[in-house]
mmCIF file of C-alpha atoms in Angstrom:
data_model
loop_
_atom_site.group_PDB
_atom_site.id
_atom_site.type_symbol
_atom_site.label_atom_id
_atom_site.label_comp_id
_atom_site.label_asym_id
_atom_site.label_seq_id
_atom_site.Cartn_x
_atom_site.Cartn_y
_atom_site.Cartn_z
ATOM 1 C CA MET A 230 23.388 8.482 -25.899
ATOM 2 C CA SER A 231 21.173 11.591 -25.971
ATOM 3 C CA GLY A 232 18.635 9.764 -28.130
ATOM 4 C CA SER A 233 18.630 6.866 -25.698
ATOM 5 C CA ASN A 234 18.066 9.224 -22.747
ATOM 6 C CA SER A 235 15.200 10.912 -24.558
ATOM 7 C CA LEU A 236 13.558 7.556 -25.186
ATOM 8 C CA LEU A 237 14.038 6.631 -21.534
ATOM 9 C CA ARG A 238 12.344 9.833 -20.410
ATOM 10 C CA ILE A 239 9.416 9.259 -22.733
ATOM 11 C CA THR A 240 9.050 5.646 -21.584
ATOM 12 C CA LEU A 241 9.190 6.608 -17.913
ATOM 13 C CA ALA A 242 6.718 9.419 -18.389
ATOM 14 C CA ALA A 243 4.319 7.024 -20.092
ATOM 15 C CA SER A 244 4.733 4.492 -17.287
ATOM 16 C CA ILE A 245 4.116 6.940 -14.451
ATOM 17 C CA ALA A 246 1.436 8.838 -16.328
ATOM 18 C CA GLY A 247 -0.315 5.542 -17.011
ATOM 19 C CA ALA A 248 -1.816 5.710 -13.544
ATOM 20 C CA PHE A 249 -3.768 8.731 -14.792
ATOM 21 C CA LEU A 250 -4.133 8.431 -18.554
ATOM 22 C CA VAL A 251 -5.157 4.799 -19.001
ATOM 23 C CA ALA A 252 -7.822 4.901 -16.302
ATOM 24 C CA ALA A 253 -9.057 8.340 -17.334
ATOM 25 C CA ALA A 254 -9.597 7.144 -20.894
ATOM 26 C CA ALA A 255 -11.460 4.054 -19.772
ATOM 27 C CA GLY A 256 -13.453 5.844 -17.079
ATOM 28 C CA ALA A 257 -12.869 3.022 -14.601
ATOM 29 C CA ALA A 258 -10.185 1.117 -12.771
ATOM 30 C CA PRO A 259 -8.425 -1.770 -14.547
ATOM 31 C CA SER A 260 -10.386 -4.986 -14.217
ATOM 32 C CA ILE A 261 -9.660 -8.697 -14.343
ATOM 33 C CA THR A 262 -12.000 -11.651 -14.439
ATOM 34 C CA SER A 263 -12.468 -13.218 -11.025
ATOM 35 C CA GLU A 264 -14.736 -15.929 -9.687
ATOM 36 C CA ARG A 265 -14.521 -14.749 -6.106
ATOM 37 C CA PRO A 266 -17.725 -15.232 -4.101
ATOM 38 C CA ALA A 267 -19.906 -12.297 -3.173
ATOM 39 C CA GLY A 268 -20.705 -11.223 0.367
ATOM 40 C CA PRO A 269 -18.926 -9.713 3.345
ATOM 41 C CA PRO A 270 -15.681 -11.142 4.757
ATOM 42 C CA LEU A 271 -16.541 -13.763 7.369
ATOM 43 C CA ALA A 272 -13.073 -15.177 8.110
ATOM 44 C CA LEU A 273 -9.416 -14.829 7.172
ATOM 45 C CA ARG A 274 -7.895 -18.283 6.712
ATOM 46 C CA THR A 275 -4.137 -18.902 6.651
ATOM 47 C CA GLU A 276 -3.114 -20.239 3.253
ATOM 48 C CA ARG A 277 0.681 -19.972 3.354
ATOM 49 C CA ILE A 278 3.470 -18.761 5.629
ATOM 50 C CA LEU A 279 6.794 -17.453 4.380
ATOM 51 C CA ASP A 280 9.057 -17.865 7.408
ATOM 52 C CA ARG A 281 12.352 -16.196 8.263
ATOM 53 C CA GLU A 282 14.462 -18.852 6.556
ATOM 54 C CA THR A 283 12.476 -18.523 3.330
ATOM 55 C CA LEU A 284 12.674 -14.722 3.368
ATOM 56 C CA GLU A 285 16.424 -14.817 4.050
ATOM 57 C CA VAL A 286 16.921 -17.012 0.981
ATOM 58 C CA LEU A 287 14.847 -14.519 -1.034
ATOM 59 C CA GLY A 288 16.977 -11.619 0.265
ATOM 60 C CA VAL A 289 14.099 -9.828 2.047
ATOM 61 C CA PRO A 290 14.348 -10.999 5.680
ATOM 62 C CA ARG A 291 12.736 -7.788 7.056
ATOM 63 C CA PRO A 292 9.731 -7.081 4.814
ATOM 64 C CA SER A 293 8.654 -3.459 5.259
ATOM 65 C CA ARG A 294 6.174 -2.906 2.401
ATOM 66 C CA LEU A 295 3.889 -5.238 0.434
ATOM 67 C CA MET A 296 1.924 -4.716 -2.784
ATOM 68 C CA PHE A 297 -0.111 -7.019 -5.052
ATOM 69 C CA ASP A 298 -0.424 -6.553 -8.805
ATOM 70 C CA ALA A 299 -3.647 -7.264 -10.721
ATOM 71 C CA SER A 300 -2.625 -10.888 -11.362
ATOM 72 C CA GLY A 301 -2.154 -11.680 -7.681
ATOM 73 C CA ASN A 302 1.660 -11.545 -7.716
ATOM 74 C CA LEU A 303 3.157 -10.066 -4.563
ATOM 75 C CA TYR A 304 5.930 -7.455 -4.409
ATOM 76 C CA VAL A 305 7.934 -7.454 -1.154
ATOM 77 C CA LEU A 306 10.209 -4.556 -0.186
ATOM 78 C CA ASP A 307 12.954 -4.921 2.432
ATOM 79 C CA ALA A 308 14.164 -1.363 3.059
ATOM 80 C CA VAL A 309 17.218 -2.589 4.995
ATOM 81 C CA SER A 310 18.552 -4.877 2.256
ATOM 82 C CA ARG A 311 17.338 -2.363 -0.378
ATOM 83 C CA ARG A 312 15.725 -5.147 -2.335
ATOM 84 C CA VAL A 313 12.324 -5.881 -3.892
ATOM 85 C CA VAL A 314 11.265 -9.407 -4.853
ATOM 86 C CA LYS A 315 8.212 -10.424 -6.856
ATOM 87 C CA LEU A 316 6.486 -13.670 -5.857
ATOM 88 C CA ASP A 317 3.800 -15.600 -7.683
ATOM 89 C CA SER A 318 0.579 -16.785 -6.048
ATOM 90 C CA ARG A 319 2.372 -19.870 -4.650
ATOM 91 C CA GLY A 320 5.152 -17.803 -3.092
ATOM 92 C CA ALA A 321 7.741 -18.755 -5.722
ATOM 93 C CA PRO A 322 10.163 -15.971 -6.768
ATOM 94 C CA LEU A 323 9.658 -14.404 -10.191
ATOM 95 C CA LEU A 324 12.297 -11.657 -10.058
ATOM 96 C CA ASP A 325 14.306 -9.455 -7.723
ATOM 97 C CA LEU A 326 15.173 -5.780 -8.045
ATOM 98 C CA GLY A 327 17.496 -3.213 -6.531
ATOM 99 C CA GLY A 328 19.995 -4.130 -3.867
ATOM 100 C CA TYR A 329 23.220 -2.334 -3.041
ATOM 101 C CA GLY A 330 25.096 -0.805 -5.946
ATOM 102 C CA GLU A 331 25.912 2.341 -7.887
ATOM 103 C CA ASP A 332 24.037 1.617 -11.107
ATOM 104 C CA GLU A 333 20.842 3.461 -12.013
ATOM 105 C CA ALA A 334 18.555 0.534 -11.116
ATOM 106 C CA SER A 335 19.962 0.107 -7.573
ATOM 107 C CA PHE A 336 18.168 1.520 -4.561
ATOM 108 C CA SER A 337 19.489 3.970 -1.993
ATOM 109 C CA ILE A 338 16.758 4.385 0.645
ATOM 110 C CA PRO A 339 13.645 2.694 -0.785
ATOM 111 C CA CYS A 340 10.659 3.469 1.403
ATOM 112 C CA ASP A 341 7.465 2.637 -0.463
ATOM 113 C CA LEU A 342 5.882 0.727 -3.367
ATOM 114 C CA ALA A 343 2.959 1.270 -5.719
ATOM 115 C CA VAL A 344 1.662 -0.556 -8.802
ATOM 116 C CA ASP A 345 0.180 1.744 -11.425
ATOM 117 C CA ALA A 346 -2.637 1.151 -13.926
ATOM 118 C CA ARG A 347 -0.209 -0.371 -16.453
ATOM 119 C CA GLN A 348 1.058 -2.768 -13.793
ATOM 120 C CA SER A 349 4.423 -1.011 -13.618
ATOM 121 C CA LEU A 350 6.125 -1.046 -10.232
ATOM 122 C CA LEU A 351 6.914 2.375 -8.749
ATOM 123 C CA VAL A 352 9.469 2.591 -5.921
ATOM 124 C CA LEU A 353 9.730 5.765 -3.848
ATOM 125 C CA ASP A 354 13.438 6.184 -3.013
ATOM 126 C CA ARG A 355 14.264 8.888 -0.447
ATOM 127 C CA GLY A 356 17.996 8.509 -0.976
ATOM 128 C CA LYS A 357 17.737 9.242 -4.709
ATOM 129 C CA GLY A 358 14.951 11.749 -4.283
ATOM 130 C CA ALA A 359 13.005 10.058 -7.046
ATOM 131 C CA VAL A 360 10.386 7.546 -8.074
ATOM 132 C CA MET A 361 11.924 4.580 -9.896
ATOM 133 C CA ALA A 362 9.845 2.634 -12.428
ATOM 134 C CA PHE A 363 10.077 -1.015 -13.519
ATOM 135 C CA ASP A 364 7.828 -2.977 -15.852
ATOM 136 C CA GLY A 365 6.158 -6.221 -14.800
ATOM 137 C CA SER A 366 9.151 -8.227 -16.020
ATOM 138 C CA GLY A 367 11.544 -6.223 -13.851
ATOM 139 C CA HIS A 368 13.081 -4.117 -16.625
ATOM 140 C CA PHE A 369 14.191 -0.703 -15.393
ATOM 141 C CA LEU A 370 12.204 2.029 -17.143
ATOM 142 C CA GLY A 371 13.878 5.018 -15.505
ATOM 143 C CA ALA A 372 13.700 7.400 -12.551
ATOM 144 C CA ARG A 373 11.924 10.709 -12.165
ATOM 145 C CA SER A 374 12.575 13.279 -9.450
ATOM 146 C CA MET A 375 9.634 14.528 -7.436
ATOM 147 C CA ALA A 376 8.623 18.046 -8.486
ATOM 148 C CA PRO A 377 9.830 20.880 -6.221
ATOM 149 C CA ASP A 378 6.318 21.666 -4.989
ATOM 150 C CA VAL A 379 5.936 18.203 -3.391
ATOM 151 C CA ALA A 380 9.542 17.080 -2.828
ATOM 152 C CA ALA A 381 9.704 18.161 0.830
ATOM 153 C CA GLU A 382 6.519 16.214 1.584
ATOM 154 C CA ALA A 383 7.447 13.178 -0.506
ATOM 155 C CA PHE A 384 10.622 12.342 1.359
ATOM 156 C CA THR A 385 9.469 12.625 4.947
ATOM 157 C CA PRO A 386 9.686 9.174 6.589
ATOM 158 C CA SER A 387 5.917 8.623 6.742
ATOM 159 C CA ALA A 388 5.042 9.784 3.205
ATOM 160 C CA ARG A 389 3.368 7.200 0.975
ATOM 161 C CA LEU A 390 2.540 6.678 -2.692
ATOM 162 C CA ILE A 391 -1.044 5.520 -3.238
ATOM 163 C CA VAL A 392 -2.818 4.488 -6.436
ATOM 164 C CA ASP A 393 -6.577 4.926 -6.135
ATOM 165 C CA LEU A 394 -9.108 2.522 -7.608
ATOM 166 C CA PHE A 395 -9.444 4.706 -10.724
ATOM 167 C CA GLY A 396 -5.704 4.427 -11.407
ATOM 168 C CA ALA A 397 -4.618 7.919 -10.289
ATOM 169 C CA LEU A 398 -1.408 8.400 -8.294
ATOM 170 C CA TRP A 399 -1.535 10.284 -4.973
ATOM 171 C CA LEU A 400 0.953 11.322 -2.298
ATOM 172 C CA LEU A 401 0.083 10.971 1.381
ATOM 173 C CA ALA A 402 1.495 14.262 2.702
ATOM 174 C CA PRO A 403 1.966 14.195 6.512
ATOM 175 C CA ARG A 404 3.181 17.782 6.838
ATOM 176 C CA SER A 405 0.151 19.351 5.183
ATOM 177 C CA ARG A 406 -2.238 16.655 6.494
ATOM 178 C CA ASP A 407 -3.604 16.012 3.044
ATOM 179 C CA LEU A 408 -3.740 13.648 0.094
ATOM 180 C CA VAL A 409 -2.101 15.267 -2.936
ATOM 181 C CA PRO A 410 -2.958 14.095 -6.483
ATOM 182 C CA LEU A 411 0.122 13.895 -8.723
ATOM 183 C CA ASP A 412 0.372 14.553 -12.457
ATOM 184 C CA ASP A 413 2.698 12.838 -14.943
ATOM 185 C CA ARG A 414 5.560 15.173 -13.908
ATOM 186 C CA LEU A 415 5.117 14.055 -10.273
ATOM 187 C CA ALA A 416 3.917 17.568 -9.421
ATOM 188 C CA ARG A 417 0.799 18.635 -7.539
ATOM 189 C CA ALA A 418 -2.160 18.169 -9.896
ATOM 190 C CA ARG A 419 -4.437 20.605 -8.060
ATOM 191 C CA ARG A 420 -3.757 23.640 -5.897
ATOM 192 C CA SER A 421 -6.647 23.344 -3.476
ATOM 193 C CA ARG A 422 -6.746 20.887 -0.603
ATOM 194 C CA PHE A 423 -8.428 17.529 -1.083
ATOM 195 C CA LEU A 424 -9.161 16.596 2.539
ATOM 196 C CA ALA A 425 -11.488 19.122 4.167
ATOM 197 C CA PRO A 426 -12.044 20.531 6.663
ATOM 198 C CA GLU A 427 -8.378 20.744 7.597
ATOM 199 C CA GLU A 428 -9.069 21.182 11.313
ATOM 200 C CA SER A 429 -10.746 17.770 11.450
ATOM 201 C CA LEU A 430 -7.381 16.030 11.075
ATOM 202 C CA GLY A 431 -4.765 15.974 13.789
ATOM 203 C CA ALA A 432 -2.409 13.965 11.553
ATOM 204 C CA VAL A 433 -2.434 11.636 8.561
ATOM 205 C CA GLN A 434 -0.450 8.414 8.812
ATOM 206 C CA SER A 435 -2.001 6.036 6.273
ATOM 207 C CA ALA A 436 -4.815 6.017 3.736
ATOM 208 C CA ALA A 437 -6.872 3.660 1.577
ATOM 209 C CA PHE A 438 -9.275 4.583 -1.208
ATOM 210 C CA LEU A 439 -12.822 3.276 -1.508
ATOM 211 C CA PRO A 440 -14.371 2.061 -4.799
ATOM 212 C CA GLY A 441 -16.463 5.215 -5.245
ATOM 213 C CA GLY A 442 -13.507 7.563 -4.799
ATOM 214 C CA GLY A 443 -13.837 8.169 -1.064
ATOM 215 C CA VAL A 444 -10.964 7.452 1.290
ATOM 216 C CA TRP A 445 -10.213 6.214 4.805
ATOM 217 C CA ILE A 446 -7.511 8.075 6.754
ATOM 218 C CA HIS A 447 -5.799 7.004 9.974
ATOM 219 C CA ASP A 448 -5.506 10.015 12.302
ATOM 220 C CA PRO A 449 -3.147 8.866 15.086
ATOM 221 C CA ASP A 450 -3.480 12.126 17.042
ATOM 222 C CA ALA A 451 -7.215 11.549 17.414
ATOM 223 C CA GLY A 452 -6.909 7.763 17.752
ATOM 224 C CA ALA A 453 -9.454 7.397 14.986
ATOM 225 C CA LEU A 454 -10.208 6.366 11.429
ATOM 226 C CA ARG A 455 -11.830 9.111 9.366
ATOM 227 C CA ARG A 456 -13.890 8.535 6.226
ATOM 228 C CA PHE A 457 -13.934 11.211 3.522
ATOM 229 C CA GLY A 458 -16.101 11.298 0.413
ATOM 230 C CA ALA A 459 -14.973 11.584 -3.196
ATOM 231 C CA SER A 460 -15.045 15.386 -2.850
ATOM 232 C CA GLY A 461 -12.773 15.300 0.200
ATOM 233 C CA ARG A 462 -15.592 16.125 2.647
ATOM 234 C CA LEU A 463 -15.513 14.430 6.044
ATOM 235 C CA LEU A 464 -18.316 11.847 6.313
ATOM 236 C CA GLY A 465 -17.614 9.999 9.535
ATOM 237 C CA THR A 466 -15.200 8.973 12.283
ATOM 238 C CA VAL A 467 -14.537 5.582 13.882
ATOM 239 C CA SER A 468 -12.808 5.493 17.263
ATOM 240 C CA LEU A 469 -9.967 3.001 17.629
ATOM 241 C CA ARG A 470 -10.814 2.503 21.306
ATOM 242 C CA ASP A 471 -13.192 -0.311 22.179
ATOM 243 C CA SER A 472 -13.793 -2.908 24.887
ATOM 244 C CA THR A 473 -10.746 -4.884 23.695
ATOM 245 C CA GLY A 474 -8.303 -1.979 24.011
ATOM 246 C CA PHE A 475 -6.754 0.667 21.773
ATOM 247 C CA ALA A 476 -5.872 -0.291 18.205
ATOM 248 C CA VAL A 477 -2.667 1.096 16.661
ATOM 249 C CA PRO A 478 -2.857 0.714 12.856
ATOM 250 C CA SER A 479 0.311 0.393 10.801
ATOM 251 C CA GLU A 480 -1.431 0.404 7.414
ATOM 252 C CA LEU A 481 -4.843 0.639 5.739
ATOM 253 C CA ALA A 482 -6.111 -1.309 2.730
ATOM 254 C CA THR A 483 -9.486 -1.864 1.069
ATOM 255 C CA ASP A 484 -10.951 -4.555 -1.160
ATOM 256 C CA ASP A 485 -13.123 -4.056 -4.254
ATOM 257 C CA ASP A 486 -16.294 -4.084 -2.137
ATOM 258 C CA GLY A 487 -15.064 -1.270 0.111
ATOM 259 C CA TYR A 488 -14.240 -3.339 3.203
ATOM 260 C CA LEU A 489 -11.360 -1.859 5.189
ATOM 261 C CA TYR A 490 -8.492 -4.012 6.547
ATOM 262 C CA VAL A 491 -6.523 -2.587 9.472
ATOM 263 C CA PRO A 492 -3.441 -4.322 10.911
ATOM 264 C CA ASP A 493 -3.271 -3.494 14.618
ATOM 265 C CA THR A 494 0.288 -3.670 15.948
ATOM 266 C CA GLU A 495 -0.751 -3.240 19.577
ATOM 267 C CA GLY A 496 -3.473 -5.882 19.508
ATOM 268 C CA GLN A 497 -1.568 -8.277 17.185
ATOM 269 C CA ARG A 498 -4.602 -8.648 14.952
ATOM 270 C CA ILE A 499 -6.372 -7.571 11.759
ATOM 271 C CA LEU A 500 -9.561 -5.543 12.086
ATOM 272 C CA VAL A 501 -12.053 -5.601 9.198
ATOM 273 C CA TYR A 502 -14.605 -2.787 8.858
ATOM 274 C CA ASP A 503 -17.529 -2.511 6.466
ATOM 275 C CA PRO A 504 -17.769 0.485 4.081
ATOM 276 C CA GLU A 505 -19.716 2.493 6.681
ATOM 277 C CA GLY A 506 -17.198 1.868 9.465
ATOM 278 C CA GLY A 507 -18.872 -0.989 11.328
ATOM 279 C CA LEU A 508 -16.452 -3.573 12.749
ATOM 280 C CA ARG A 509 -17.218 -6.901 11.031
ATOM 281 C CA LEU A 510 -14.305 -9.173 11.872
ATOM 282 C CA THR A 511 -11.294 -9.483 14.173
ATOM 283 C CA ARG A 512 -8.511 -11.868 13.179
ATOM 284 C CA PRO A 513 -5.852 -12.604 15.874
ATOM 285 C CA LEU A 514 -2.252 -13.018 14.715
ATOM 286 C CA GLY A 515 -0.203 -13.583 17.842
ATOM 287 C CA GLY A 516 -0.269 -13.701 21.604
ATOM 288 C CA PRO A 517 1.818 -13.256 24.784
ATOM 289 C CA ARG A 518 4.122 -16.166 23.934
ATOM 290 C CA ALA A 519 4.306 -15.578 20.181
ATOM 291 C CA ARG A 520 4.397 -11.854 19.517
ATOM 292 C CA TRP A 521 3.239 -10.914 16.011
ATOM 293 C CA ARG A 522 3.307 -7.214 15.147
ATOM 294 C CA PRO A 523 1.892 -6.541 11.670
ATOM 295 C CA ALA A 524 3.777 -3.683 10.019
ATOM 296 C CA ALA A 525 2.710 -4.050 6.377
ATOM 297 C CA LEU A 526 -0.422 -5.306 4.665
ATOM 298 C CA ALA A 527 -1.707 -5.624 1.104
ATOM 299 C CA VAL A 528 -5.040 -6.863 -0.282
ATOM 300 C CA SER A 529 -5.273 -8.647 -3.628
ATOM 301 C CA ARG A 530 -8.265 -8.365 -5.932
ATOM 302 C CA LEU A 531 -8.236 -12.173 -5.896
ATOM 303 C CA ASP A 532 -9.278 -12.265 -2.209
ATOM 304 C CA ARG A 533 -5.838 -12.749 -0.724
ATOM 305 C CA ILE A 534 -4.182 -10.731 2.052
ATOM 306 C CA ALA A 535 -0.450 -10.534 2.644
ATOM 307 C CA ILE A 536 0.684 -9.345 6.052
ATOM 308 C CA ALA A 537 4.248 -8.992 7.336
ATOM 309 C CA ASP A 538 6.097 -8.709 10.641
ATOM 310 C CA PRO A 539 9.641 -7.434 9.888
ATOM 311 C CA SER A 540 11.022 -8.130 13.359
ATOM 312 C CA ARG A 541 9.720 -11.699 13.253
ATOM 313 C CA GLY A 542 10.822 -12.122 9.631
ATOM 314 C CA GLU A 543 7.544 -13.572 8.433
ATOM 315 C CA ILE A 544 4.831 -13.019 5.838
ATOM 316 C CA GLN A 545 1.437 -14.689 6.124
ATOM 317 C CA ILE A 546 -0.855 -15.112 3.124
ATOM 318 C CA LEU A 547 -4.515 -15.240 4.156
ATOM 319 C CA VAL A 548 -7.625 -16.117 2.148
ATOM 320 C CA ILE A 549 -10.696 -13.915 2.540
ATOM 321 C CA GLN A 550 -13.671 -16.225 3.081
ATOM 322 C CA ARG A 551 -16.960 -14.569 2.153
ATOM 323 C CA GLY A 552 -20.607 -15.391 2.490
ATOM 324 C CA THR A 553 -23.838 -14.358 4.149
ATOM 325 C CA ALA A 554 -23.578 -13.872 7.872
ATOM 326 C CA PRO A 555 -26.041 -15.985 9.901
#
């Protein structure tokens, strides 16, 4: 049994460290061949809807987190049912993970998802105080506790795991208002702050990395999106107040060209910004008679967006239509 546990620890370490080691060796993010058209997003077209009945059959009727892998498969987390399902590009189930139980692969309080550079699924579980790792086929690789220097931050309700476009794993740390790079022991990889200056941030609620290493941060206290460079220096601020009202983002995500996708729960819409912060597109989702509050969003490298409303029990899959604006 001790030999088996040692092997498990080595396998898990390799899986979690893969977010750092594989990309660092290659000097770039993982890539796949894609024929997607060039140009800015011009429209978001509905391709498929997974309604409440479908999600209930899948066991994830209240989807709280979404994440695509490099092949365009979608992971859906329902924190209430403690279950993760993996769907193919047509919405057909490939596997399901977790659920209630006492075994090592069951979830306690799963709160976030990430897919690392090796395409392993990482699940942040507050109840177990650990990150749980599964390979792309759903095999349980093991669990690793967060290191003491980041544990208090990692298990606050709004903490997030984020994999940047170079494959490195980061922790969104609300208490310290910072993004913390993690090493293969799930400890702080650097002692100095990344986001600077500190006084520019009232709070950090969500983040999304840009292709060059910069990052967008949602600062709810300021009602703004803030763009930081690869060094962590503040480069610009975009107000979330405009002539149409006050946007309340629930999530941030970027595509490979650096366009930012912002689900606005108050306005029942998706806002799309260019890499410099200019608003390029507004996509309505609901209205007074059909409320649609987007709480989770993920962007695929194959020009697909998944967006979920847990209270409605629905996931929409949208196609990003690109081209040259007239």
